[in-house]
PDB file of C-alpha atoms and ligand atoms in Angstrom:
ATOM      1  CA  MET M 207     -82.737  92.168   2.653  1.00  0.00           C
ATOM      2  CA  ARG M 208     -85.961  90.366   1.827  1.00  0.00           C
ATOM      3  CA  ILE M 209     -89.515  91.472   2.693  1.00  0.00           C
ATOM      4  CA  ASP M 210     -92.519  89.196   2.143  1.00  0.00           C
ATOM      5  CA  ILE M 211     -96.008  90.657   2.446  1.00  0.00           C
ATOM      6  CA  ILE M 212     -98.953  88.348   3.051  1.00  0.00           C
ATOM      7  CA  THR M 213    -102.340  89.916   2.302  1.00  0.00           C
ATOM      8  CA  LEU M 214    -105.871  89.185   1.087  1.00  0.00           C
ATOM      9  CA  PHE M 215    -105.616  92.286  -1.136  1.00  0.00           C
ATOM     10  CA  PRO M 216    -102.301  92.178  -3.026  1.00  0.00           C
ATOM     11  CA  GLY M 217    -103.579  94.842  -5.425  1.00  0.00           C
ATOM     12  CA  THR M 218    -103.528  97.438  -2.648  1.00  0.00           C
ATOM     13  CA  VAL M 219     -99.758  97.134  -2.176  1.00  0.00           C
ATOM     14  CA  ASP M 220     -98.414  96.017  -5.590  1.00  0.00           C
ATOM     15  CA  ALA M 221     -98.458  99.352  -7.411  1.00  0.00           C
ATOM     16  CA  PRO M 222     -96.944 101.573  -4.687  1.00  0.00           C
ATOM     17  CA  LEU M 223     -94.056  99.130  -4.246  1.00  0.00           C
ATOM     18  CA  GLY M 224     -93.154  99.467  -7.924  1.00  0.00           C
ATOM     19  CA  GLU M 225     -92.692 103.249  -7.819  1.00  0.00           C
ATOM     20  CA  SER M 226     -90.119 105.784  -6.693  1.00  0.00           C
ATOM     21  CA  ILE M 227     -87.411 104.897  -4.183  1.00  0.00           C
ATOM     22  CA  VAL M 228     -88.759 101.458  -3.249  1.00  0.00           C
ATOM     23  CA  GLY M 229     -89.290 100.526  -6.903  1.00  0.00           C
ATOM     24  CA  ARG M 230     -85.755 101.643  -7.761  1.00  0.00           C
ATOM     25  CA  ALA M 231     -84.270  99.812  -4.763  1.00  0.00           C
ATOM     26  CA  ARG M 232     -85.959  96.613  -5.949  1.00  0.00           C
ATOM     27  CA  GLN M 233     -84.621  97.059  -9.480  1.00  0.00           C
ATOM     28  CA  ARG M 234     -81.115  97.586  -8.120  1.00  0.00           C
ATOM     29  CA  GLY M 235     -81.360  94.480  -5.924  1.00  0.00           C
ATOM     30  CA  VAL M 236     -81.064  96.495  -2.693  1.00  0.00           C
ATOM     31  CA  VAL M 237     -84.234  94.812  -1.425  1.00  0.00           C
ATOM     32  CA  GLU M 238     -86.230  91.816  -2.583  1.00  0.00           C
ATOM     33  CA  ILE M 239     -89.978  92.267  -2.019  1.00  0.00           C
ATOM     34  CA  ALA M 240     -92.621  89.649  -2.732  1.00  0.00           C
ATOM     35  CA  VAL M 241     -96.388  90.026  -2.251  1.00  0.00           C
ATOM     36  CA  HIS M 242     -98.448  86.892  -1.564  1.00  0.00           C
ATOM     37  CA  ASN M 243    -102.197  86.446  -1.810  1.00  0.00           C
ATOM     38  CA  LEU M 244    -103.426  84.761   1.374  1.00  0.00           C
ATOM     39  CA  ARG M 245    -106.259  83.188  -0.606  1.00  0.00           C
ATOM     40  CA  ASP M 246    -103.705  81.109  -2.557  1.00  0.00           C
ATOM     41  CA  PHE M 247    -102.909  79.308   0.706  1.00  0.00           C
ATOM     42  CA  ALA M 248    -106.526  78.474   1.564  1.00  0.00           C
ATOM     43  CA  GLU M 249    -107.744  74.936   0.839  1.00  0.00           C
ATOM     44  CA  GLY M 250    -111.012  73.696  -0.589  1.00  0.00           C
ATOM     45  CA  ARG M 251    -113.206  74.666  -3.489  1.00  0.00           C
ATOM     46  CA  HIS M 252    -114.040  78.046  -1.965  1.00  0.00           C
ATOM     47  CA  GLN M 253    -110.596  78.834  -0.520  1.00  0.00           C
ATOM     48  CA  VAL M 254    -112.169  80.303   2.607  1.00  0.00           C
ATOM     49  CA  THR M 255    -109.835  82.603   4.563  1.00  0.00           C
ATOM     50  CA  ASP M 256    -112.163  83.992   7.243  1.00  0.00           C
ATOM     51  CA  GLU M 257    -114.919  82.810   9.531  1.00  0.00           C
ATOM     52  CA  PRO M 258    -117.199  84.308  12.205  1.00  0.00           C
ATOM     53  CA  PRO M 259    -115.765  84.331  15.747  1.00  0.00           C
ATOM     54  CA  PHE M 260    -116.422  81.456  18.170  1.00  0.00           C
ATOM     55  CA  GLY M 261    -118.618  82.780  20.957  1.00  0.00           C
ATOM     56  CA  GLY M 262    -120.553  85.051  18.648  1.00  0.00           C
ATOM     57  CA  GLY M 263    -120.390  88.763  18.046  1.00  0.00           C
ATOM     58  CA  GLY M 264    -119.967  90.560  14.782  1.00  0.00           C
ATOM     59  CA  GLY M 265    -117.374  90.482  12.071  1.00  0.00           C
ATOM     60  CA  MET M 266    -115.016  87.932  10.638  1.00  0.00           C
ATOM     61  CA  ILE M 267    -111.695  86.502  11.821  1.00  0.00           C
ATOM     62  CA  LEU M 268    -108.845  85.301   9.612  1.00  0.00           C
ATOM     63  CA  LYS M 269    -108.568  81.512   9.949  1.00  0.00           C
ATOM     64  CA  PRO M 270    -105.292  80.058  11.221  1.00  0.00           C
ATOM     65  CA  GLU M 271    -104.621  77.444   8.511  1.00  0.00           C
ATOM     66  CA  PRO M 272    -104.111  79.755   5.500  1.00  0.00           C
ATOM     67  CA  LEU M 273    -101.981  82.145   7.591  1.00  0.00           C
ATOM     68  CA  ALA M 274     -99.857  79.262   8.903  1.00  0.00           C
ATOM     69  CA  ALA M 275     -99.442  77.856   5.390  1.00  0.00           C
ATOM     70  CA  ALA M 276     -98.464  81.240   3.945  1.00  0.00           C
ATOM     71  CA  ILE M 277     -95.978  82.024   6.724  1.00  0.00           C
ATOM     72  CA  GLY M 278     -94.520  78.524   6.478  1.00  0.00           C
ATOM     73  CA  ALA M 279     -94.121  78.801   2.707  1.00  0.00           C
ATOM     74  CA  VAL M 280     -92.193  82.090   2.751  1.00  0.00           C
ATOM     75  CA  ARG M 281     -90.222  81.856   5.991  1.00  0.00           C
ATOM     76  CA  ARG M 282     -86.434  81.437   5.818  1.00  0.00           C
ATOM     77  CA  ALA M 283     -83.839  81.081   8.563  1.00  0.00           C
ATOM     78  CA  GLY M 284     -83.546  84.296  10.586  1.00  0.00           C
ATOM     79  CA  ALA M 285     -86.921  85.674   9.494  1.00  0.00           C
ATOM     80  CA  ARG M 286     -88.948  87.987  11.765  1.00  0.00           C
ATOM     81  CA  VAL M 287     -92.701  87.480  11.408  1.00  0.00           C
ATOM     82  CA  ILE M 288     -94.553  90.736  12.031  1.00  0.00           C
ATOM     83  CA  LEU M 289     -98.327  91.106  12.273  1.00  0.00           C
ATOM     84  CA  LEU M 290     -99.628  94.584  11.444  1.00  0.00           C
ATOM     85  CA  ASP M 291    -102.261  95.165  14.070  1.00  0.00           C
ATOM     86  CA  PRO M 292    -103.800  98.208  15.773  1.00  0.00           C
ATOM     87  CA  ALA M 293    -102.861  96.694  19.158  1.00  0.00           C
ATOM     88  CA  GLY M 294     -99.171  96.360  18.237  1.00  0.00           C
ATOM     89  CA  ARG M 295     -96.089  98.275  19.368  1.00  0.00           C
ATOM     90  CA  ARG M 296     -95.924 101.717  17.767  1.00  0.00           C
ATOM     91  CA  PHE M 297     -93.820 101.773  14.598  1.00  0.00           C
ATOM     92  CA  THR M 298     -91.213 104.566  14.730  1.00  0.00           C
ATOM     93  CA  GLN M 299     -88.037 105.514  12.893  1.00  0.00           C
ATOM     94  CA  ALA M 300     -86.105 103.619  15.585  1.00  0.00           C
ATOM     95  CA  VAL M 301     -88.098 100.446  14.849  1.00  0.00           C
ATOM     96  CA  ALA M 302     -87.444 100.957  11.124  1.00  0.00           C
ATOM     97  CA  GLY M 303     -83.735 101.036  11.995  1.00  0.00           C
ATOM     98  CA  GLU M 304     -84.030  97.727  13.884  1.00  0.00           C
ATOM     99  CA  LEU M 305     -85.828  96.023  11.017  1.00  0.00           C
ATOM    100  CA  ALA M 306     -83.371  97.326   8.425  1.00  0.00           C
ATOM    101  CA  ARG M 307     -80.655  95.232  10.107  1.00  0.00           C
ATOM    102  CA  LEU M 308     -82.575  91.950   9.635  1.00  0.00           C
ATOM    103  CA  PRO M 309     -82.095  89.622   6.666  1.00  0.00           C
ATOM    104  CA  HIS M 310     -85.803  88.742   6.311  1.00  0.00           C
ATOM    105  CA  VAL M 311     -89.046  90.333   7.463  1.00  0.00           C
ATOM    106  CA  ILE M 312     -92.474  88.798   6.862  1.00  0.00           C
ATOM    107  CA  LEU M 313     -95.329  91.299   7.094  1.00  0.00           C
ATOM    108  CA  VAL M 314     -98.725  89.745   7.748  1.00  0.00           C
ATOM    109  CA  CYS M 315    -101.673  92.039   7.033  1.00  0.00           C
ATOM    110  CA  GLY M 316    -104.725  91.543   9.201  1.00  0.00           C
ATOM    111  CA  ARG M 317    -108.209  92.309   7.859  1.00  0.00           C
ATOM    112  CA  TYR M 318    -111.728  92.318   9.273  1.00  0.00           C
ATOM    113  CA  GLU M 319    -111.781  92.110  13.072  1.00  0.00           C
ATOM    114  CA  GLY M 320    -108.379  90.467  13.261  1.00  0.00           C
ATOM    115  CA  VAL M 321    -106.595  87.114  13.149  1.00  0.00           C
ATOM    116  CA  ASP M 322    -107.116  83.955  15.192  1.00  0.00           C
ATOM    117  CA  GLU M 323    -105.287  84.404  18.501  1.00  0.00           C
ATOM    118  CA  ARG M 324    -103.279  81.185  18.022  1.00  0.00           C
ATOM    119  CA  VAL M 325    -101.536  82.742  15.029  1.00  0.00           C
ATOM    120  CA  ARG M 326    -100.514  85.729  17.141  1.00  0.00           C
ATOM    121  CA  GLN M 327     -99.305  83.539  19.977  1.00  0.00           C
ATOM    122  CA  HIS M 328     -97.416  80.858  18.094  1.00  0.00           C
ATOM    123  CA  LEU M 329     -96.528  82.069  14.620  1.00  0.00           C
ATOM    124  CA  VAL M 330     -95.952  85.812  15.018  1.00  0.00           C
ATOM    125  CA  ASP M 331     -92.790  87.265  16.577  1.00  0.00           C
ATOM    126  CA  GLU M 332     -94.099  90.782  17.085  1.00  0.00           C
ATOM    127  CA  GLU M 333     -97.049  93.063  16.340  1.00  0.00           C
ATOM    128  CA  LEU M 334     -96.717  96.614  15.014  1.00  0.00           C
ATOM    129  CA  SER M 335     -99.185  99.499  14.701  1.00  0.00           C
ATOM    130  CA  ILE M 336     -98.459 102.662  12.720  1.00  0.00           C
ATOM    131  CA  GLY M 337    -100.556 104.941  14.948  1.00  0.00           C
ATOM    132  CA  ASP M 338    -103.819 105.584  16.713  1.00  0.00           C
ATOM    133  CA  TYR M 339    -106.352 105.727  13.912  1.00  0.00           C
ATOM    134  CA  VAL M 340    -108.555 103.024  12.417  1.00  0.00           C
ATOM    135  CA  LEU M 341    -107.560 101.546   9.056  1.00  0.00           C
ATOM    136  CA  SER M 342    -109.424  98.799   7.219  1.00  0.00           C
ATOM    137  CA  GLY M 343    -106.529  96.366   7.402  1.00  0.00           C
ATOM    138  CA  GLY M 344    -102.775  96.049   7.692  1.00  0.00           C
ATOM    139  CA  GLU M 345    -101.953  96.756   4.028  1.00  0.00           C
ATOM    140  CA  VAL M 346    -101.290 100.481   4.295  1.00  0.00           C
ATOM    141  CA  ALA M 347     -99.300  99.828   7.460  1.00  0.00           C
ATOM    142  CA  ALA M 348     -97.206  97.219   5.627  1.00  0.00           C
ATOM    143  CA  LEU M 349     -96.482  99.817   2.945  1.00  0.00           C
ATOM    144  CA  VAL M 350     -95.411 102.324   5.584  1.00  0.00           C
ATOM    145  CA  VAL M 351     -93.062  99.798   7.208  1.00  0.00           C
ATOM    146  CA  THR M 352     -91.664  98.628   3.858  1.00  0.00           C
ATOM    147  CA  GLU M 353     -90.957 102.151   2.634  1.00  0.00           C
ATOM    148  CA  ALA M 354     -89.411 103.382   5.883  1.00  0.00           C
ATOM    149  CA  VAL M 355     -87.170 100.297   6.138  1.00  0.00           C
ATOM    150  CA  THR M 356     -86.148 100.222   2.479  1.00  0.00           C
ATOM    151  CA  ARG M 357     -84.969 103.850   2.606  1.00  0.00           C
ATOM    152  CA  LEU M 358     -82.485 102.845   5.314  1.00  0.00           C
ATOM    153  CA  LEU M 359     -80.851 100.066   3.303  1.00  0.00           C
ATOM    154  CA  PRO M 360     -77.409 100.810   1.875  1.00  0.00           C
ATOM    155  CA  GLY M 361     -77.759 101.852  -1.765  1.00  0.00           C
ATOM    156  CA  ALA M 362     -81.453 102.777  -1.598  1.00  0.00           C
ATOM    157  CA  LEU M 363     -80.904 106.541  -1.697  1.00  0.00           C
ATOM    158  CA  GLY M 364     -78.662 108.844  -3.713  1.00  0.00           C
ATOM    159  CA  ASP M 365     -76.046 110.982  -1.951  1.00  0.00           C
ATOM    160  CA  GLU M 366     -78.298 114.009  -1.793  1.00  0.00           C
ATOM    161  CA  ALA M 367     -80.944 112.165   0.175  1.00  0.00           C
ATOM    162  CA  ALA M 368     -78.348 110.579   2.463  1.00  0.00           C
ATOM    163  CA  ALA M 369     -77.377 114.059   3.644  1.00  0.00           C
ATOM    164  CA  GLU M 370     -81.010 114.839   4.319  1.00  0.00           C
ATOM    165  CA  ARG M 371     -81.115 111.799   6.578  1.00  0.00           C
ATOM    166  CA  ASP M 372     -78.395 113.323   8.755  1.00  0.00           C
ATOM    167  CA  SER M 373     -80.556 116.277   9.751  1.00  0.00           C
ATOM    168  CA  PHE M 374     -83.429 113.953  10.640  1.00  0.00           C
ATOM    169  CA  ALA M 375     -81.048 111.675  12.541  1.00  0.00           C
ATOM    170  CA  ARG M 376     -80.249 114.689  14.751  1.00  0.00           C
ATOM    171  CA  GLY M 377     -83.830 114.478  16.003  1.00  0.00           C
ATOM    172  CA  LEU M 378     -84.934 117.952  14.874  1.00  0.00           C
ATOM    173  CA  LEU M 379     -87.485 119.134  12.336  1.00  0.00           C
ATOM    174  CA  GLU M 380     -86.230 120.451   9.012  1.00  0.00           C
ATOM    175  CA  HIS M 381     -85.597 124.122   8.293  1.00  0.00           C
ATOM    176  CA  PRO M 382     -87.840 125.760   5.650  1.00  0.00           C
ATOM    177  CA  HIS M 383     -86.963 125.245   1.983  1.00  0.00           C
ATOM    178  CA  TYR M 384     -87.330 127.684  -0.928  1.00  0.00           C
ATOM    179  CA  THR M 385     -86.780 127.499  -4.660  1.00  0.00           C
ATOM    180  CA  ARG M 386     -87.257 129.788  -7.663  1.00  0.00           C
ATOM    181  CA  PRO M 387     -88.678 132.331  -8.197  1.00  0.00           C
ATOM    182  CA  GLU M 388     -87.027 134.754  -5.724  1.00  0.00           C
ATOM    183  CA  ILE M 389     -90.355 136.570  -5.412  1.00  0.00           C
ATOM    184  CA  PHE M 390     -93.603 134.613  -5.798  1.00  0.00           C
ATOM    185  CA  ARG M 391     -96.650 136.922  -5.775  1.00  0.00           C
ATOM    186  CA  ASP M 392     -95.365 139.431  -3.210  1.00  0.00           C
ATOM    187  CA  TRP M 393     -93.682 136.775  -1.041  1.00  0.00           C
ATOM    188  CA  PRO M 394     -89.872 136.995  -1.168  1.00  0.00           C
ATOM    189  CA  VAL M 395     -87.349 134.298  -0.288  1.00  0.00           C
ATOM    190  CA  PRO M 396     -85.360 135.118   2.890  1.00  0.00           C
ATOM    191  CA  PRO M 397     -82.423 137.218   1.617  1.00  0.00           C
ATOM    192  CA  VAL M 398     -79.812 135.180   3.531  1.00  0.00           C
ATOM    193  CA  LEU M 399     -80.457 132.249   1.151  1.00  0.00           C
ATOM    194  CA  LEU M 400     -79.456 134.419  -1.831  1.00  0.00           C
ATOM    195  CA  SER M 401     -76.335 135.799  -0.118  1.00  0.00           C
ATOM    196  CA  GLY M 402     -73.921 133.088  -1.271  1.00  0.00           C
ATOM    197  CA  ASP M 403     -72.444 133.076   2.283  1.00  0.00           C
ATOM    198  CA  HIS M 404     -72.543 129.328   3.013  1.00  0.00           C
ATOM    199  CA  ALA M 405     -71.558 129.599   6.670  1.00  0.00           C
ATOM    200  CA  ARG M 406     -74.310 132.160   7.295  1.00  0.00           C
ATOM    201  CA  ILE M 407     -76.825 130.027   5.414  1.00  0.00           C
ATOM    202  CA  ALA M 408     -75.897 126.937   7.429  1.00  0.00           C
ATOM    203  CA  ARG M 409     -76.253 128.878  10.686  1.00  0.00           C
ATOM    204  CA  TRP M 410     -79.661 130.300   9.616  1.00  0.00           C
ATOM    205  CA  ARG M 411     -80.847 126.808   8.758  1.00  0.00           C
ATOM    206  CA  ARG M 412     -79.791 125.416  12.145  1.00  0.00           C
ATOM    207  CA  LEU M 413     -81.582 128.321  13.846  1.00  0.00           C
ATOM    208  CA  MET M 414     -84.776 127.788  11.822  1.00  0.00           C
ATOM    209  CA  SER M 415     -84.636 124.044  12.363  1.00  0.00           C
ATOM    210  CA  LEU M 416     -84.465 124.639  16.111  1.00  0.00           C
ATOM    211  CA  TRP M 417     -87.196 127.310  16.033  1.00  0.00           C
ATOM    212  CA  ARG M 418     -89.543 125.069  14.108  1.00  0.00           C
ATOM    213  CA  THR M 419     -88.838 122.190  16.504  1.00  0.00           C
ATOM    214  CA  TRP M 420     -89.356 124.475  19.537  1.00  0.00           C
ATOM    215  CA  GLN M 421     -92.682 125.686  18.125  1.00  0.00           C
ATOM    216  CA  ARG M 422     -94.128 122.426  16.825  1.00  0.00           C
ATOM    217  CA  ARG M 423     -92.383 119.517  18.534  1.00  0.00           C
ATOM    218  CA  PRO M 424     -90.850 120.701  21.807  1.00  0.00           C
ATOM    219  CA  ASP M 425     -90.797 117.055  22.937  1.00  0.00           C
ATOM    220  CA  LEU M 426     -88.006 116.410  20.418  1.00  0.00           C
ATOM    221  CA  LEU M 427     -85.762 118.989  22.152  1.00  0.00           C
ATOM    222  CA  GLU M 428     -85.621 116.801  25.274  1.00  0.00           C
ATOM    223  CA  THR M 429     -83.487 114.213  23.493  1.00  0.00           C
ATOM    224  CA  ALA M 430     -81.781 116.273  20.744  1.00  0.00           C
ATOM    225  CA  ASP M 431     -78.052 116.768  21.213  1.00  0.00           C
ATOM    226  CA  LEU M 432     -77.384 120.481  20.797  1.00  0.00           C
ATOM    227  CA  SER M 433     -74.212 122.518  20.423  1.00  0.00           C
ATOM    228  CA  PRO M 434     -73.620 125.249  23.050  1.00  0.00           C
ATOM    229  CA  GLU M 435     -74.844 127.906  20.576  1.00  0.00           C
ATOM    230  CA  GLU M 436     -77.975 125.904  19.809  1.00  0.00           C
ATOM    231  CA  GLN M 437     -78.687 125.498  23.522  1.00  0.00           C
ATOM    232  CA  LYS M 438     -78.324 129.289  23.902  1.00  0.00           C
ATOM    233  CA  TRP M 439     -80.885 129.780  21.134  1.00  0.00           C
ATOM    234  CA  VAL M 440     -83.347 127.429  22.827  1.00  0.00           C
ATOM    235  CA  ASP M 441     -82.877 129.298  26.112  1.00  0.00           C
ATOM    236  CA  ALA M 442     -83.617 132.538  24.220  1.00  0.00           C
ATOM    237  CA  PHE M 443     -86.815 131.064  22.704  1.00  0.00           C
ATOM    238  CA  ASN M 444     -87.880 130.083  26.202  1.00  0.00           C
ATOM    239  CA  GLN M 445     -87.375 133.736  27.285  1.00  0.00           C
ATOM    240  CA  GLY M 446     -89.705 134.904  24.528  1.00  0.00           C
ATOM    241  CA  GLN M 447     -87.131 135.848  21.864  1.00  0.00           C
ATOM    242  CA  ALA M 448     -87.933 135.256  18.198  1.00  0.00           C
ATOM    243  CA  PRO M 449     -85.259 133.904  15.827  1.00  0.00           C
ATOM    244  CA  SER M 450     -84.940 137.249  14.011  1.00  0.00           C
ATOM    245  CA  ASN M 451     -83.362 138.695  17.193  1.00  0.00           C
ATOM    246  CA  LEU M 452     -80.741 135.960  17.452  1.00  0.00           C
ATOM    247  CA  ILE M 453     -78.883 136.103  14.168  1.00  0.00           C
ATOM    248  CA  ALA M 454     -77.101 138.788  12.179  1.00  0.00           C
TER     249      ALA M 454
HETATM  250  C1  9D3 G  22    -113.822  97.192  14.043  1.00  0.00           C
HETATM  251  C2  9D3 G  22    -112.769  96.537  14.855  1.00  0.00           C
HETATM  252  N1  9D3 G  22    -111.951  97.504  15.568  1.00  0.00           N
HETATM  253  C3  9D3 G  22    -112.462  97.880  16.852  1.00  0.00           C
HETATM  254  C4  9D3 G  22    -112.084  99.307  17.137  1.00  0.00           C
HETATM  255  C5  9D3 G  22    -110.638  96.881  15.761  1.00  0.00           C
HETATM  256  C6  9D3 G  22    -109.889  96.906  14.519  1.00  0.00           C
HETATM  257  C7  9D3 G  22    -109.465  95.741  13.908  1.00  0.00           C
HETATM  258  C8  9D3 G  22    -108.743  95.804  12.725  1.00  0.00           C
HETATM  259  C9  9D3 G  22    -109.581  98.125  13.924  1.00  0.00           C
HETATM  260  C10 9D3 G  22    -108.855  98.175  12.732  1.00  0.00           C
HETATM  261  C11 9D3 G  22    -108.462  97.007  12.140  1.00  0.00           C
HETATM  262  C12 9D3 G  22    -107.701  97.067  10.876  1.00  0.00           C
HETATM  263  N2  9D3 G  22    -106.434  97.769  11.101  1.00  0.00           N
HETATM  264  C13 9D3 G  22    -105.262  97.160  10.985  1.00  0.00           C
HETATM  265  O1  9D3 G  22    -105.230  95.998  10.650  1.00  0.00           O
HETATM  266  C14 9D3 G  22    -104.055  97.874  11.318  1.00  0.00           C
HETATM  267  C15 9D3 G  22    -103.856  99.196  11.807  1.00  0.00           C
HETATM  268  C16 9D3 G  22    -104.747 100.260  12.126  1.00  0.00           C
HETATM  269  O2  9D3 G  22    -105.987 100.188  11.980  1.00  0.00           O
HETATM  270  N3  9D3 G  22    -104.230 101.434  12.616  1.00  0.00           N
HETATM  271  C17 9D3 G  22    -102.900 101.603  12.781  1.00  0.00           C
HETATM  272  N4  9D3 G  22    -102.022 100.662  12.509  1.00  0.00           N
HETATM  273  C18 9D3 G  22    -102.508  99.472  12.024  1.00  0.00           C
HETATM  274  S1  9D3 G  22    -101.567  98.158  11.643  1.00  0.00           S
HETATM  275  C19 9D3 G  22    -102.845  97.228  11.192  1.00  0.00           C
END
């Protein structure tokens, strides 16, 4: 898969994309990522990329010509052109899954008050937002999309992390995790985790995963597919039972 990022501030995305899982995926050739400076596509001695809005009002708008030139220069057959914009469709794990199946995604980062509407209408296939809060531009959103998509590409993660994905794919929150020491200050690790009884540990983890989901994200339980025992546990939570009453 290839991801092109078009931005006025390439420095804000370059470093993060060289680190950790995304950086390793690039080295391994799992994903090809290129960052392009929008200013390089602006003409004239001053390479102007933004102008005040027609009709007045505050702020600056990204001009259409540099955006069109940049998109045109990087676009290949089968590319999806995505504008990161606060008014876009909400980016979710499901959207990440859709994008991970495409051969080429072009992420266009807006800045200032936004981009000329003709770019949106004629050159952009879809707009995405990462949530309801105000950022200064689309760069951080492009990083979020790039990281979430890259993790889904075959070969991006080791085996250990692939297993972790399974529990998230079930649509539940994770159970709590502990590591050494067995007692930190006067806070012990739950004894079941030290028992060596793998079936009991697995059952405890499923129970805690459900409990945490019931407490924090009950909305996720609407769509989660639960075993009969798990459904019984949820019914018990709804009757006021705590997890400690439900397991040996
Ligand atoms: C000051 C102008 N704002 C009026 C409330 C509109 C506005 C325009 C551009 C607000 C933020 C931005 C810059 N943000 C993005 O480009 C952006 C974004 C975001 O702010 N939140 C969540 N997802 C995204 S994706 C791109």
